[in-house]
Amino acid sequence: MRDETGHPGVGRVLVVIPTYNEADNLTWIVSRVRQAVPSVDILVADDNSPDGTGAVAEELAGQDRRVHVLHREGKQGLGAAYLAGFGWARRRGYDAVVEMDADGSHAPEDLPAMLTAAQDADVVIGSRWTSGARVLNWPLRRLLLSRCGNLYARLALGMPVSDATGGYRVYRLSALDALDLESVCSQGYSFQVELSRLAHRAGVRIVEVPITFAERERGRSKMSPLIVAEALWRITGWAVADRRLALRRGIHSTPTGQVRWP
Ligand SMILES: Nc1nc2c(ncn2[C@@H]2O[C@H](COP(=O)(O)OP(=O)(O)OP(=O)(O)O)[C@@H](O)[C@H]2O)c(=O)[nH]1
Ligand SMILES: [Mg+2]
């Protein structure tokens, strides 16, 4: 049974929603979260969006004491917004944080199942590429990009994760404490891969839950060739560093060179 102050077996939960120019989406996504999981709090982390998303967030916070706003100076990327949100949650004693996009791609209706999975996990990844998941209205080039990106990340980094680039997640704060977040350098998509890698190396329990992912209907994607390029070169860099470390330490690696973290 859900209580008013958190999710059973998980504790106090903060849903962090990073926003940049999502004024047309924010009210809709926040109301869906409130309806799907009334016991969670919400933090909108806005990078001073020119379209007035910050003001929309303030209005929502004024109507609902469970909605909060973190105003940031300017566009600094998804990774920086999430790290700021994690810090905000830690300072206020939350037990778990949820990463969720504002554009409706991450259905709040999937969150109860993800929180239930978090009862027995440290990190829950809402996966687009596991049995039972659905991806709606994505053009072929986006499907291919995601599939190929995930295949590359999985092979290069040796992570048993089907959706390492996916951005719909639950992290227990205790698990984030076990990761070296100070070392995180990603701006865009690769932030999700970087955290997957850190979690895998730290040996925390990672579970994937199938989600229904839908292409955004309103507003514009912030995805760019630069973000894809960043993911590619960072994954390649990590893979090379992992193999060098494995060689130096003489620790196990697979025939394709992937490191098996002890
Ligand atoms: N605070 C903040 N939020 C951002 C920034 N860039 C993107 N976001 C938000 O991060 C979420 C994901 O961004 P999207 O533009 O949907 O990018 P995406 O989901 O990776 O790409 P699409 O699949 O094309 O939608 C959305 O809620 C954005 O508003 C940023 O620099 N700062
Ligand atoms: Mg999106």
PDB file of N, CA and C and ligand atoms in Angstrom, residues 22 101-106 128 138 142 189 213-216 220-223, ligand 2:
ATOM      1  N   GLU A  22      10.444  23.753 -22.332  1.00  0.00           N
ATOM      2  CA  GLU A  22       9.389  22.736 -22.272  1.00  0.00           C
ATOM      3  C   GLU A  22       8.088  23.321 -21.736  1.00  0.00           C
ATOM      4  N   ASP A 101      12.289  12.724 -18.405  1.00  0.00           N
ATOM      5  CA  ASP A 101      12.223  13.832 -19.358  1.00  0.00           C
ATOM      6  C   ASP A 101      10.879  14.558 -19.228  1.00  0.00           C
ATOM      7  N   ALA A 102      10.866  15.818 -19.635  1.00  0.00           N
ATOM      8  CA  ALA A 102       9.639  16.618 -19.546  1.00  0.00           C
ATOM      9  C   ALA A 102       8.755  16.460 -20.769  1.00  0.00           C
ATOM     10  N   ASP A 103       9.278  15.803 -21.812  1.00  0.00           N
ATOM     11  CA  ASP A 103       8.589  15.847 -23.107  1.00  0.00           C
ATOM     12  C   ASP A 103       7.530  14.764 -23.313  1.00  0.00           C
ATOM     13  N   GLY A 104       7.286  13.955 -22.272  1.00  0.00           N
ATOM     14  CA  GLY A 104       6.249  12.922 -22.378  1.00  0.00           C
ATOM     15  C   GLY A 104       6.777  11.605 -22.912  1.00  0.00           C
ATOM     16  N   SER A 105       8.062  11.545 -23.280  1.00  0.00           N
ATOM     17  CA  SER A 105       8.617  10.282 -23.773  1.00  0.00           C
ATOM     18  C   SER A 105       8.643   9.228 -22.660  1.00  0.00           C
ATOM     19  N   HIS A 106       8.840   9.692 -21.438  1.00  0.00           N
ATOM     20  CA  HIS A 106       8.870   8.782 -20.284  1.00  0.00           C
ATOM     21  C   HIS A 106       7.505   8.845 -19.591  1.00  0.00           C
ATOM     22  N   ARG A 128      13.851   0.575 -23.119  1.00  0.00           N
ATOM     23  CA  ARG A 128      13.110   0.508 -24.389  1.00  0.00           C
ATOM     24  C   ARG A 128      13.422  -0.767 -25.133  1.00  0.00           C
ATOM     25  N   TRP A 138       8.648   6.534 -33.285  1.00  0.00           N
ATOM     26  CA  TRP A 138      10.018   6.949 -33.567  1.00  0.00           C
ATOM     27  C   TRP A 138      10.351   6.644 -35.016  1.00  0.00           C
ATOM     28  N   ARG A 142      15.978   7.147 -35.744  1.00  0.00           N
ATOM     29  CA  ARG A 142      16.138   7.232 -34.285  1.00  0.00           C
ATOM     30  C   ARG A 142      16.189   5.831 -33.664  1.00  0.00           C
ATOM     31  N   TYR A 189      23.601  12.812 -23.822  1.00  0.00           N
ATOM     32  CA  TYR A 189      23.230  11.397 -23.711  1.00  0.00           C
ATOM     33  C   TYR A 189      24.218  10.553 -22.940  1.00  0.00           C
ATOM     34  N   PHE A 213       7.851   3.881 -24.483  1.00  0.00           N
ATOM     35  CA  PHE A 213       8.513   5.141 -24.796  1.00  0.00           C
ATOM     36  C   PHE A 213       7.828   5.765 -26.013  1.00  0.00           C
ATOM     37  N   ALA A 214       7.471   7.029 -25.913  1.00  0.00           N
ATOM     38  CA  ALA A 214       6.786   7.674 -27.050  1.00  0.00           C
ATOM     39  C   ALA A 214       7.542   8.916 -27.493  1.00  0.00           C
ATOM     40  N   GLU A 215       7.631   9.124 -28.783  1.00  0.00           N
ATOM     41  CA  GLU A 215       8.251  10.331 -29.329  1.00  0.00           C
ATOM     42  C   GLU A 215       7.513  11.562 -28.805  1.00  0.00           C
ATOM     43  N   ARG A 216       8.250  12.625 -28.545  1.00  0.00           N
ATOM     44  CA  ARG A 216       7.598  13.845 -28.049  1.00  0.00           C
ATOM     45  C   ARG A 216       6.585  14.362 -29.078  1.00  0.00           C
ATOM     46  N   ARG A 220      10.612  21.066 -29.075  1.00  0.00           N
ATOM     47  CA  ARG A 220      11.684  20.573 -29.951  1.00  0.00           C
ATOM     48  C   ARG A 220      12.721  19.773 -29.187  1.00  0.00           C
ATOM     49  N   SER A 221      13.201  18.718 -29.850  1.00  0.00           N
ATOM     50  CA  SER A 221      14.254  17.890 -29.265  1.00  0.00           C
ATOM     51  C   SER A 221      15.542  18.699 -29.154  1.00  0.00           C
ATOM     52  N   LYS A 222      16.305  18.405 -28.088  1.00  0.00           N
ATOM     53  CA  LYS A 222      17.615  19.057 -27.938  1.00  0.00           C
ATOM     54  C   LYS A 222      18.741  18.143 -28.406  1.00  0.00           C
ATOM     55  N   MET A 223      18.335  17.005 -28.963  1.00  0.00           N
ATOM     56  CA  MET A 223      19.325  16.069 -29.488  1.00  0.00           C
ATOM     57  C   MET A 223      20.029  16.706 -30.670  1.00  0.00           C
TER      58      MET A 223
HETATM   59 MG    MG B   2      13.050  13.577 -25.519  1.00  0.00          MG
END
